[in-house]
Structure formats: structure tokens, C-alpha cells
């Protein structure tokens, strides 16, 4: 990675950790803050994630592990609540780079795309439906809620991304770093067991 992309990744990482930005918006904001042309070549998400890991280890090593544990506990509670939809945790909470400002991303694999929404309605949960880009680049429905996180004593964004059952086949292919890009309930339980203080 060239030095300019590396610098953009570092500024983006700070925005991700300190302000809760997602990677895409963080890269665009970094370019703007640095006074670079809007069409500047951007680092990939892997480079930003590496910069986030470095930033967290330098500036948040005393707080981030407890915050990550709290978010993983909340994610597991939601996954257990939505277990019938084969939930898988992804994003920063799964990969271990999340801080208290990170949202939780859970992919649901449903026989009927409306069934997850109906489950939230049945449990009288307030949610905001949106259409977002899915893990294969296709548009998927996201049901977004604000959930209180007891360990952090604040609300956290939880996004339930609704996929068709057939999408499960490609969901567990390793990412560019050879890692599983998401994990099911049992995998999250193992993470929590391994992370216990």
C-alpha cells in the first residue's frame, strides 16, 4: 500500500474508533479532512481494518476488550432471540475490532424474507427497515433497532440483515485474510468463552 493510502487508512481508522464511522464513510471523510481530491485512490477495507487494529492497540487497549465483550454479549442475546432465522454475526463485533461506538451486524437466513420482520412486530420491537448492500454486493433488507446494552449502559445499533436461505452457501467462504467472515451462535459462544476475563 502506498504512503498516501496508508495515511488515508490511518485517518479513517481514527474516525471509525473515535466517532463510530463505518469504513466507507470514514474513508471519504478522511479524504475530505486531508484536503485531497475527492477522486483520490482509497485504501481497501482490509487496510482500514489493519489500521483500526493498530489504533485500538495504541489508544484503546485499556477499554476496548471490555467494550467488545459487552457488544458480543448483546449480539449473542439477539442471536438467541432470533435463533429460528439461523443468525450469523459479522463485522467488527465478530472480528474483534469493535468499540462502544460500533454497531452490531447480524445476518439472518430466512425461508420467507418477511418472517424476521413479522417476528419483530410480534415482539412489539420498534425497528427501521432499510435496504443496504449485502455481503455479495446485492441489495438486502436491513431491520435496524436500538437495543440497550446493560454492560455499556447505553443503546447500541443492532442491524438484522435479511437473506434468503440459499445465500447461506456462500456466507461462510473465507475472506481475503483467510478468516471466517461471520459466525453462528455456537461460534459466538466460543468467542465469549475464550474472551472471559
mmCIF file with all atom_site columns, C-alpha atoms in Angstrom:
data_model
loop_
_atom_site.group_PDB
_atom_site.id
_atom_site.type_symbol
_atom_site.label_atom_id
_atom_site.label_alt_id
_atom_site.label_comp_id
_atom_site.label_asym_id
_atom_site.label_entity_id
_atom_site.label_seq_id
_atom_site.pdbx_PDB_ins_code
_atom_site.Cartn_x
_atom_site.Cartn_y
_atom_site.Cartn_z
_atom_site.occupancy
_atom_site.B_iso_or_equiv
_atom_site.pdbx_formal_charge
_atom_site.auth_seq_id
_atom_site.auth_comp_id
_atom_site.auth_asym_id
_atom_site.auth_atom_id
_atom_site.pdbx_PDB_model_num
ATOM 1   C CA . UNK A 1 1   ? 0.000   0.000   0.000  1.00 0.00 ? 1   UNK A CA 1
ATOM 2   C CA . UNK A 1 2   ? 1.417   3.397   -0.958 1.00 0.00 ? 2   UNK A CA 1
ATOM 3   C CA . UNK A 1 3   ? 2.044   6.042   1.698  1.00 0.00 ? 3   UNK A CA 1
ATOM 4   C CA . UNK A 1 4   ? -0.972  8.210   0.772  1.00 0.00 ? 4   UNK A CA 1
ATOM 5   C CA . UNK A 1 5   ? -3.376  5.257   1.001  1.00 0.00 ? 5   UNK A CA 1
ATOM 6   C CA . UNK A 1 6   ? -1.732  4.304   4.283  1.00 0.00 ? 6   UNK A CA 1
ATOM 7   C CA . UNK A 1 7   ? -2.285  7.823   5.623  1.00 0.00 ? 7   UNK A CA 1
ATOM 8   C CA . UNK A 1 8   ? -5.931  7.785   4.498  1.00 0.00 ? 8   UNK A CA 1
ATOM 9   C CA . UNK A 1 9   ? -6.363  4.408   6.236  1.00 0.00 ? 9   UNK A CA 1
ATOM 10  C CA . UNK A 1 10  ? -4.894  5.826   9.467  1.00 0.00 ? 10  UNK A CA 1
ATOM 11  C CA . UNK A 1 11  ? -7.190  8.866   9.459  1.00 0.00 ? 11  UNK A CA 1
ATOM 12  C CA . UNK A 1 12  ? -10.166 6.644   8.590  1.00 0.00 ? 12  UNK A CA 1
ATOM 13  C CA . UNK A 1 13  ? -9.262  4.285   11.445 1.00 0.00 ? 13  UNK A CA 1
ATOM 14  C CA . UNK A 1 14  ? -9.373  7.165   13.917 1.00 0.00 ? 14  UNK A CA 1
ATOM 15  C CA . UNK A 1 15  ? -12.838 8.111   12.622 1.00 0.00 ? 15  UNK A CA 1
ATOM 16  C CA . UNK A 1 16  ? -14.012 4.509   12.926 1.00 0.00 ? 16  UNK A CA 1
ATOM 17  C CA . UNK A 1 17  ? -12.799 4.150   16.515 1.00 0.00 ? 17  UNK A CA 1
ATOM 18  C CA . UNK A 1 18  ? -13.461 7.635   17.899 1.00 0.00 ? 18  UNK A CA 1
ATOM 19  C CA . UNK A 1 19  ? -16.635 8.575   16.036 1.00 0.00 ? 19  UNK A CA 1
ATOM 20  C CA . UNK A 1 20  ? -18.225 5.240   15.115 1.00 0.00 ? 20  UNK A CA 1
ATOM 21  C CA . UNK A 1 21  ? -17.992 5.659   11.337 1.00 0.00 ? 21  UNK A CA 1
ATOM 22  C CA . UNK A 1 22  ? -18.373 2.679   9.016  1.00 0.00 ? 22  UNK A CA 1
ATOM 23  C CA . UNK A 1 23  ? -15.366 2.036   6.770  1.00 0.00 ? 23  UNK A CA 1
ATOM 24  C CA . UNK A 1 24  ? -16.758 3.551   3.537  1.00 0.00 ? 24  UNK A CA 1
ATOM 25  C CA . UNK A 1 25  ? -17.873 6.865   5.049  1.00 0.00 ? 25  UNK A CA 1
ATOM 26  C CA . UNK A 1 26  ? -14.682 7.000   7.148  1.00 0.00 ? 26  UNK A CA 1
ATOM 27  C CA . UNK A 1 27  ? -12.505 6.768   4.039  1.00 0.00 ? 27  UNK A CA 1
ATOM 28  C CA . UNK A 1 28  ? -14.479 9.508   2.283  1.00 0.00 ? 28  UNK A CA 1
ATOM 29  C CA . UNK A 1 29  ? -14.359 11.764  5.366  1.00 0.00 ? 29  UNK A CA 1
ATOM 30  C CA . UNK A 1 30  ? -10.617 11.123  5.717  1.00 0.00 ? 30  UNK A CA 1
ATOM 31  C CA . UNK A 1 31  ? -10.040 12.274  2.132  1.00 0.00 ? 31  UNK A CA 1
ATOM 32  C CA . UNK A 1 32  ? -12.049 15.428  2.833  1.00 0.00 ? 32  UNK A CA 1
ATOM 33  C CA . UNK A 1 33  ? -10.267 16.137  6.142  1.00 0.00 ? 33  UNK A CA 1
ATOM 34  C CA . UNK A 1 34  ? -6.897  15.687  4.475  1.00 0.00 ? 34  UNK A CA 1
ATOM 35  C CA . UNK A 1 35  ? -7.847  18.152  1.714  1.00 0.00 ? 35  UNK A CA 1
ATOM 36  C CA . UNK A 1 36  ? -7.293  15.567  -1.006 1.00 0.00 ? 36  UNK A CA 1
ATOM 37  C CA . UNK A 1 37  ? -9.153  15.413  -4.334 1.00 0.00 ? 37  UNK A CA 1
ATOM 38  C CA . UNK A 1 38  ? -12.460 13.538  -3.996 1.00 0.00 ? 38  UNK A CA 1
ATOM 39  C CA . UNK A 1 39  ? -11.299 11.013  -6.605 1.00 0.00 ? 39  UNK A CA 1
ATOM 40  C CA . UNK A 1 40  ? -8.191  10.034  -4.650 1.00 0.00 ? 40  UNK A CA 1
ATOM 41  C CA . UNK A 1 41  ? -7.409  6.315   -4.652 1.00 0.00 ? 41  UNK A CA 1
ATOM 42  C CA . UNK A 1 42  ? -8.756  4.830   -1.431 1.00 0.00 ? 42  UNK A CA 1
ATOM 43  C CA . UNK A 1 43  ? -7.326  2.025   0.674  1.00 0.00 ? 43  UNK A CA 1
ATOM 44  C CA . UNK A 1 44  ? -9.295  -1.217  0.790  1.00 0.00 ? 44  UNK A CA 1
ATOM 45  C CA . UNK A 1 45  ? -11.346 -2.234  3.810  1.00 0.00 ? 45  UNK A CA 1
ATOM 46  C CA . UNK A 1 46  ? -8.633  -4.717  4.816  1.00 0.00 ? 46  UNK A CA 1
ATOM 47  C CA . UNK A 1 47  ? -6.112  -1.877  5.045  1.00 0.00 ? 47  UNK A CA 1
ATOM 48  C CA . UNK A 1 48  ? -8.538  0.209   7.113  1.00 0.00 ? 48  UNK A CA 1
ATOM 49  C CA . UNK A 1 49  ? -9.194  -2.760  9.386  1.00 0.00 ? 49  UNK A CA 1
ATOM 50  C CA . UNK A 1 50  ? -5.435  -3.209  9.911  1.00 0.00 ? 50  UNK A CA 1
ATOM 51  C CA . UNK A 1 51  ? -5.185  0.490   10.791 1.00 0.00 ? 51  UNK A CA 1
ATOM 52  C CA . UNK A 1 52  ? -8.136  0.128   13.204 1.00 0.00 ? 52  UNK A CA 1
ATOM 53  C CA . UNK A 1 53  ? -6.394  -2.794  14.946 1.00 0.00 ? 53  UNK A CA 1
ATOM 54  C CA . UNK A 1 54  ? -3.243  -0.679  15.273 1.00 0.00 ? 54  UNK A CA 1
ATOM 55  C CA . UNK A 1 55  ? -5.178  2.367   16.534 1.00 0.00 ? 55  UNK A CA 1
ATOM 56  C CA . UNK A 1 56  ? -7.082  0.300   19.110 1.00 0.00 ? 56  UNK A CA 1
ATOM 57  C CA . UNK A 1 57  ? -3.862  -1.328  20.383 1.00 0.00 ? 57  UNK A CA 1
ATOM 58  C CA . UNK A 1 58  ? -2.193  2.082   20.773 1.00 0.00 ? 58  UNK A CA 1
ATOM 59  C CA . UNK A 1 59  ? -5.025  4.206   22.157 1.00 0.00 ? 59  UNK A CA 1
ATOM 60  C CA . UNK A 1 60  ? -7.784  1.932   23.466 1.00 0.00 ? 60  UNK A CA 1
ATOM 61  C CA . UNK A 1 61  ? -6.055  -1.144  24.851 1.00 0.00 ? 61  UNK A CA 1
ATOM 62  C CA . UNK A 1 62  ? -7.392  -0.495  28.361 1.00 0.00 ? 62  UNK A CA 1
ATOM 63  C CA . UNK A 1 63  ? -11.072 -0.053  27.375 1.00 0.00 ? 63  UNK A CA 1
ATOM 64  C CA . UNK A 1 64  ? -11.688 -1.900  24.100 1.00 0.00 ? 64  UNK A CA 1
ATOM 65  C CA . UNK A 1 65  ? -11.633 -5.517  25.379 1.00 0.00 ? 65  UNK A CA 1
ATOM 66  C CA . UNK A 1 66  ? -14.450 -4.853  27.874 1.00 0.00 ? 66  UNK A CA 1
ATOM 67  C CA . UNK A 1 67  ? -16.447 -2.912  25.277 1.00 0.00 ? 67  UNK A CA 1
ATOM 68  C CA . UNK A 1 68  ? -16.024 -5.735  22.747 1.00 0.00 ? 68  UNK A CA 1
ATOM 69  C CA . UNK A 1 69  ? -17.136 -8.277  25.355 1.00 0.00 ? 69  UNK A CA 1
ATOM 70  C CA . UNK A 1 70  ? -20.256 -6.208  26.108 1.00 0.00 ? 70  UNK A CA 1
ATOM 71  C CA . UNK A 1 71  ? -21.142 -5.948  22.406 1.00 0.00 ? 71  UNK A CA 1
ATOM 72  C CA . UNK A 1 72  ? -20.605 -9.676  21.854 1.00 0.00 ? 72  UNK A CA 1
ATOM 73  C CA . UNK A 1 73  ? -22.864 -10.472 24.819 1.00 0.00 ? 73  UNK A CA 1
ATOM 74  C CA . UNK A 1 74  ? -25.588 -8.244  23.397 1.00 0.00 ? 74  UNK A CA 1
ATOM 75  C CA . UNK A 1 75  ? -25.120 -9.769  19.942 1.00 0.00 ? 75  UNK A CA 1
ATOM 76  C CA . UNK A 1 76  ? -25.471 -13.277 21.365 1.00 0.00 ? 76  UNK A CA 1
ATOM 77  C CA . UNK A 1 77  ? -28.683 -12.295 23.164 1.00 0.00 ? 77  UNK A CA 1
ATOM 78  C CA . UNK A 1 78  ? -30.125 -11.040 19.878 1.00 0.00 ? 78  UNK A CA 1
ATOM 79  C CA . UNK A 1 79  ? -28.931 -14.116 18.019 1.00 0.00 ? 79  UNK A CA 1
ATOM 80  C CA . UNK A 1 80  ? -30.595 -16.382 20.587 1.00 0.00 ? 80  UNK A CA 1
ATOM 81  C CA . UNK A 1 81  ? -33.765 -14.288 20.302 1.00 0.00 ? 81  UNK A CA 1
ATOM 82  C CA . UNK A 1 82  ? -33.731 -14.715 16.511 1.00 0.00 ? 82  UNK A CA 1
ATOM 83  C CA . UNK A 1 83  ? -32.327 -18.280 16.507 1.00 0.00 ? 83  UNK A CA 1
ATOM 84  C CA . UNK A 1 84  ? -35.028 -19.631 14.190 1.00 0.00 ? 84  UNK A CA 1
ATOM 85  C CA . UNK A 1 85  ? -33.539 -17.479 11.393 1.00 0.00 ? 85  UNK A CA 1
ATOM 86  C CA . UNK A 1 86  ? -30.037 -19.054 11.528 1.00 0.00 ? 86  UNK A CA 1
ATOM 87  C CA . UNK A 1 87  ? -28.300 -15.857 12.694 1.00 0.00 ? 87  UNK A CA 1
ATOM 88  C CA . UNK A 1 88  ? -24.641 -15.169 11.955 1.00 0.00 ? 88  UNK A CA 1
ATOM 89  C CA . UNK A 1 89  ? -22.624 -12.335 13.499 1.00 0.00 ? 89  UNK A CA 1
ATOM 90  C CA . UNK A 1 90  ? -20.380 -10.321 11.189 1.00 0.00 ? 90  UNK A CA 1
ATOM 91  C CA . UNK A 1 91  ? -18.483 -7.052  11.124 1.00 0.00 ? 91  UNK A CA 1
ATOM 92  C CA . UNK A 1 92  ? -16.259 -5.521  13.778 1.00 0.00 ? 92  UNK A CA 1
ATOM 93  C CA . UNK A 1 93  ? -18.002 -7.274  16.671 1.00 0.00 ? 93  UNK A CA 1
ATOM 94  C CA . UNK A 1 94  ? -17.243 -10.653 15.079 1.00 0.00 ? 94  UNK A CA 1
ATOM 95  C CA . UNK A 1 95  ? -13.685 -9.753  14.014 1.00 0.00 ? 95  UNK A CA 1
ATOM 96  C CA . UNK A 1 96  ? -12.784 -8.215  17.387 1.00 0.00 ? 96  UNK A CA 1
ATOM 97  C CA . UNK A 1 97  ? -12.135 -4.606  16.374 1.00 0.00 ? 97  UNK A CA 1
ATOM 98  C CA . UNK A 1 98  ? -15.368 -3.145  17.801 1.00 0.00 ? 98  UNK A CA 1
ATOM 99  C CA . UNK A 1 99  ? -15.516 -0.403  20.412 1.00 0.00 ? 99  UNK A CA 1
ATOM 100 C CA . UNK A 1 100 ? -18.518 1.031   22.279 1.00 0.00 ? 100 UNK A CA 1
ATOM 101 C CA . UNK A 1 101 ? -19.343 3.154   19.202 1.00 0.00 ? 101 UNK A CA 1
ATOM 102 C CA . UNK A 1 102 ? -19.599 0.142   16.883 1.00 0.00 ? 102 UNK A CA 1
ATOM 103 C CA . UNK A 1 103 ? -22.920 -1.230  15.705 1.00 0.00 ? 103 UNK A CA 1
ATOM 104 C CA . UNK A 1 104 ? -23.799 -4.921  15.688 1.00 0.00 ? 104 UNK A CA 1
ATOM 105 C CA . UNK A 1 105 ? -24.453 -6.638  12.342 1.00 0.00 ? 105 UNK A CA 1
ATOM 106 C CA . UNK A 1 106 ? -26.321 -9.943  12.355 1.00 0.00 ? 106 UNK A CA 1
ATOM 107 C CA . UNK A 1 107 ? -27.215 -11.756 9.138  1.00 0.00 ? 107 UNK A CA 1
ATOM 108 C CA . UNK A 1 108 ? -30.447 -13.779 9.196  1.00 0.00 ? 108 UNK A CA 1
ATOM 109 C CA . UNK A 1 109 ? -31.130 -16.558 6.680  1.00 0.00 ? 109 UNK A CA 1
ATOM 110 C CA . UNK A 1 110 ? -34.882 -16.919 6.216  1.00 0.00 ? 110 UNK A CA 1
ATOM 111 C CA . UNK A 1 111 ? -37.228 -19.149 4.230  1.00 0.00 ? 111 UNK A CA 1
ATOM 112 C CA . UNK A 1 112 ? -39.553 -16.150 3.921  1.00 0.00 ? 112 UNK A CA 1
ATOM 113 C CA . UNK A 1 113 ? -37.979 -12.691 3.789  1.00 0.00 ? 113 UNK A CA 1
ATOM 114 C CA . UNK A 1 114 ? -40.847 -11.117 5.756  1.00 0.00 ? 114 UNK A CA 1
ATOM 115 C CA . UNK A 1 115 ? -40.724 -13.635 8.609  1.00 0.00 ? 115 UNK A CA 1
ATOM 116 C CA . UNK A 1 116 ? -37.982 -11.776 10.525 1.00 0.00 ? 116 UNK A CA 1
ATOM 117 C CA . UNK A 1 117 ? -39.925 -8.537  10.276 1.00 0.00 ? 117 UNK A CA 1
ATOM 118 C CA . UNK A 1 118 ? -43.074 -10.297 11.494 1.00 0.00 ? 118 UNK A CA 1
ATOM 119 C CA . UNK A 1 119 ? -41.112 -11.700 14.458 1.00 0.00 ? 119 UNK A CA 1
ATOM 120 C CA . UNK A 1 120 ? -40.071 -8.165  15.472 1.00 0.00 ? 120 UNK A CA 1
ATOM 121 C CA . UNK A 1 121 ? -43.653 -6.927  15.122 1.00 0.00 ? 121 UNK A CA 1
ATOM 122 C CA . UNK A 1 122 ? -44.937 -9.856  17.210 1.00 0.00 ? 122 UNK A CA 1
ATOM 123 C CA . UNK A 1 123 ? -42.481 -8.917  19.976 1.00 0.00 ? 123 UNK A CA 1
ATOM 124 C CA . UNK A 1 124 ? -43.520 -5.242  19.690 1.00 0.00 ? 124 UNK A CA 1
ATOM 125 C CA . UNK A 1 125 ? -39.996 -4.170  18.741 1.00 0.00 ? 125 UNK A CA 1
ATOM 126 C CA . UNK A 1 126 ? -39.564 -0.780  17.097 1.00 0.00 ? 126 UNK A CA 1
ATOM 127 C CA . UNK A 1 127 ? -37.349 -1.035  14.020 1.00 0.00 ? 127 UNK A CA 1
ATOM 128 C CA . UNK A 1 128 ? -36.434 0.899   10.905 1.00 0.00 ? 128 UNK A CA 1
ATOM 129 C CA . UNK A 1 129 ? -36.449 -1.040  7.613  1.00 0.00 ? 129 UNK A CA 1
ATOM 130 C CA . UNK A 1 130 ? -33.784 -0.067  5.092  1.00 0.00 ? 130 UNK A CA 1
ATOM 131 C CA . UNK A 1 131 ? -32.183 -1.515  2.000  1.00 0.00 ? 131 UNK A CA 1
ATOM 132 C CA . UNK A 1 132 ? -28.413 -1.952  2.236  1.00 0.00 ? 132 UNK A CA 1
ATOM 133 C CA . UNK A 1 133 ? -25.650 -3.598  0.251  1.00 0.00 ? 133 UNK A CA 1
ATOM 134 C CA . UNK A 1 134 ? -25.236 -7.246  1.285  1.00 0.00 ? 134 UNK A CA 1
ATOM 135 C CA . UNK A 1 135 ? -22.116 -9.386  1.556  1.00 0.00 ? 135 UNK A CA 1
ATOM 136 C CA . UNK A 1 136 ? -22.282 -10.280 -2.155 1.00 0.00 ? 136 UNK A CA 1
ATOM 137 C CA . UNK A 1 137 ? -22.915 -6.678  -3.203 1.00 0.00 ? 137 UNK A CA 1
ATOM 138 C CA . UNK A 1 138 ? -26.627 -7.289  -3.759 1.00 0.00 ? 138 UNK A CA 1
ATOM 139 C CA . UNK A 1 139 ? -29.324 -5.226  -2.040 1.00 0.00 ? 139 UNK A CA 1
ATOM 140 C CA . UNK A 1 140 ? -30.820 -6.795  1.085  1.00 0.00 ? 140 UNK A CA 1
ATOM 141 C CA . UNK A 1 141 ? -33.316 -5.657  3.678  1.00 0.00 ? 141 UNK A CA 1
ATOM 142 C CA . UNK A 1 142 ? -31.939 -4.451  6.994  1.00 0.00 ? 142 UNK A CA 1
ATOM 143 C CA . UNK A 1 143 ? -34.103 -4.173  10.088 1.00 0.00 ? 143 UNK A CA 1
ATOM 144 C CA . UNK A 1 144 ? -32.368 -1.717  12.403 1.00 0.00 ? 144 UNK A CA 1
ATOM 145 C CA . UNK A 1 145 ? -33.133 -1.348  16.112 1.00 0.00 ? 145 UNK A CA 1
ATOM 146 C CA . UNK A 1 146 ? -31.654 0.478   19.082 1.00 0.00 ? 146 UNK A CA 1
ATOM 147 C CA . UNK A 1 147 ? -31.024 -2.031  21.857 1.00 0.00 ? 147 UNK A CA 1
ATOM 148 C CA . UNK A 1 148 ? -29.966 -1.196  25.383 1.00 0.00 ? 148 UNK A CA 1
ATOM 149 C CA . UNK A 1 149 ? -26.624 -2.738  26.265 1.00 0.00 ? 149 UNK A CA 1
ATOM 150 C CA . UNK A 1 150 ? -26.603 -3.398  30.039 1.00 0.00 ? 150 UNK A CA 1
ATOM 151 C CA . UNK A 1 151 ? -22.803 -3.679  30.270 1.00 0.00 ? 151 UNK A CA 1
ATOM 152 C CA . UNK A 1 152 ? -22.225 -0.364  28.468 1.00 0.00 ? 152 UNK A CA 1
ATOM 153 C CA . UNK A 1 153 ? -25.337 1.283   29.983 1.00 0.00 ? 153 UNK A CA 1
ATOM 154 C CA . UNK A 1 154 ? -26.256 2.805   26.628 1.00 0.00 ? 154 UNK A CA 1
ATOM 155 C CA . UNK A 1 155 ? -28.112 2.000   23.434 1.00 0.00 ? 155 UNK A CA 1
ATOM 156 C CA . UNK A 1 156 ? -26.364 0.240   20.577 1.00 0.00 ? 156 UNK A CA 1
ATOM 157 C CA . UNK A 1 157 ? -27.429 -0.066  16.940 1.00 0.00 ? 157 UNK A CA 1
ATOM 158 C CA . UNK A 1 158 ? -28.332 -3.648  16.006 1.00 0.00 ? 158 UNK A CA 1
ATOM 159 C CA . UNK A 1 159 ? -28.833 -4.311  12.301 1.00 0.00 ? 159 UNK A CA 1
ATOM 160 C CA . UNK A 1 160 ? -30.542 -7.531  11.208 1.00 0.00 ? 160 UNK A CA 1
ATOM 161 C CA . UNK A 1 161 ? -29.727 -8.156  7.551  1.00 0.00 ? 161 UNK A CA 1
ATOM 162 C CA . UNK A 1 162 ? -32.268 -10.474 5.949  1.00 0.00 ? 162 UNK A CA 1
ATOM 163 C CA . UNK A 1 163 ? -31.011 -13.027 3.404  1.00 0.00 ? 163 UNK A CA 1
ATOM 164 C CA . UNK A 1 164 ? -32.619 -15.947 1.638  1.00 0.00 ? 164 UNK A CA 1
ATOM 165 C CA . UNK A 1 165 ? -31.727 -19.411 2.979  1.00 0.00 ? 165 UNK A CA 1
ATOM 166 C CA . UNK A 1 166 ? -29.888 -20.182 -0.272 1.00 0.00 ? 166 UNK A CA 1
ATOM 167 C CA . UNK A 1 167 ? -27.415 -17.371 0.480  1.00 0.00 ? 167 UNK A CA 1
ATOM 168 C CA . UNK A 1 168 ? -26.057 -19.428 3.387  1.00 0.00 ? 168 UNK A CA 1
ATOM 169 C CA . UNK A 1 169 ? -23.929 -21.480 0.979  1.00 0.00 ? 169 UNK A CA 1
ATOM 170 C CA . UNK A 1 170 ? -21.632 -18.588 0.125  1.00 0.00 ? 170 UNK A CA 1
ATOM 171 C CA . UNK A 1 171 ? -21.799 -16.917 3.514  1.00 0.00 ? 171 UNK A CA 1
ATOM 172 C CA . UNK A 1 172 ? -19.011 -18.857 5.170  1.00 0.00 ? 172 UNK A CA 1
ATOM 173 C CA . UNK A 1 173 ? -16.330 -18.653 2.467  1.00 0.00 ? 173 UNK A CA 1
ATOM 174 C CA . UNK A 1 174 ? -13.104 -17.309 3.976  1.00 0.00 ? 174 UNK A CA 1
ATOM 175 C CA . UNK A 1 175 ? -12.396 -13.612 3.451  1.00 0.00 ? 175 UNK A CA 1
ATOM 176 C CA . UNK A 1 176 ? -9.233  -12.151 1.904  1.00 0.00 ? 176 UNK A CA 1
ATOM 177 C CA . UNK A 1 177 ? -7.345  -12.796 5.167  1.00 0.00 ? 177 UNK A CA 1
ATOM 178 C CA . UNK A 1 178 ? -8.474  -16.432 5.308  1.00 0.00 ? 178 UNK A CA 1
ATOM 179 C CA . UNK A 1 179 ? -10.845 -15.826 8.228  1.00 0.00 ? 179 UNK A CA 1
ATOM 180 C CA . UNK A 1 180 ? -14.465 -16.842 8.508  1.00 0.00 ? 180 UNK A CA 1
ATOM 181 C CA . UNK A 1 181 ? -16.339 -13.593 7.735  1.00 0.00 ? 181 UNK A CA 1
ATOM 182 C CA . UNK A 1 182 ? -19.146 -14.417 10.192 1.00 0.00 ? 182 UNK A CA 1
ATOM 183 C CA . UNK A 1 183 ? -20.051 -16.881 12.902 1.00 0.00 ? 183 UNK A CA 1
ATOM 184 C CA . UNK A 1 184 ? -23.178 -18.659 14.138 1.00 0.00 ? 184 UNK A CA 1
ATOM 185 C CA . UNK A 1 185 ? -24.462 -18.805 17.709 1.00 0.00 ? 185 UNK A CA 1
ATOM 186 C CA . UNK A 1 186 ? -22.058 -21.553 18.760 1.00 0.00 ? 186 UNK A CA 1
ATOM 187 C CA . UNK A 1 187 ? -19.079 -19.685 17.289 1.00 0.00 ? 187 UNK A CA 1
ATOM 188 C CA . UNK A 1 188 ? -20.046 -16.517 19.197 1.00 0.00 ? 188 UNK A CA 1
ATOM 189 C CA . UNK A 1 189 ? -20.438 -18.527 22.406 1.00 0.00 ? 189 UNK A CA 1
ATOM 190 C CA . UNK A 1 190 ? -16.908 -19.862 21.894 1.00 0.00 ? 190 UNK A CA 1
ATOM 191 C CA . UNK A 1 191 ? -15.594 -16.321 21.376 1.00 0.00 ? 191 UNK A CA 1
ATOM 192 C CA . UNK A 1 192 ? -17.235 -15.220 24.616 1.00 0.00 ? 192 UNK A CA 1
ATOM 193 C CA . UNK A 1 193 ? -15.890 -18.238 26.487 1.00 0.00 ? 193 UNK A CA 1
ATOM 194 C CA . UNK A 1 194 ? -12.365 -17.559 25.202 1.00 0.00 ? 194 UNK A CA 1
ATOM 195 C CA . UNK A 1 195 ? -12.627 -13.826 25.944 1.00 0.00 ? 195 UNK A CA 1
ATOM 196 C CA . UNK A 1 196 ? -13.793 -14.104 29.563 1.00 0.00 ? 196 UNK A CA 1
ATOM 197 C CA . UNK A 1 197 ? -11.597 -12.059 31.924 1.00 0.00 ? 197 UNK A CA 1
#
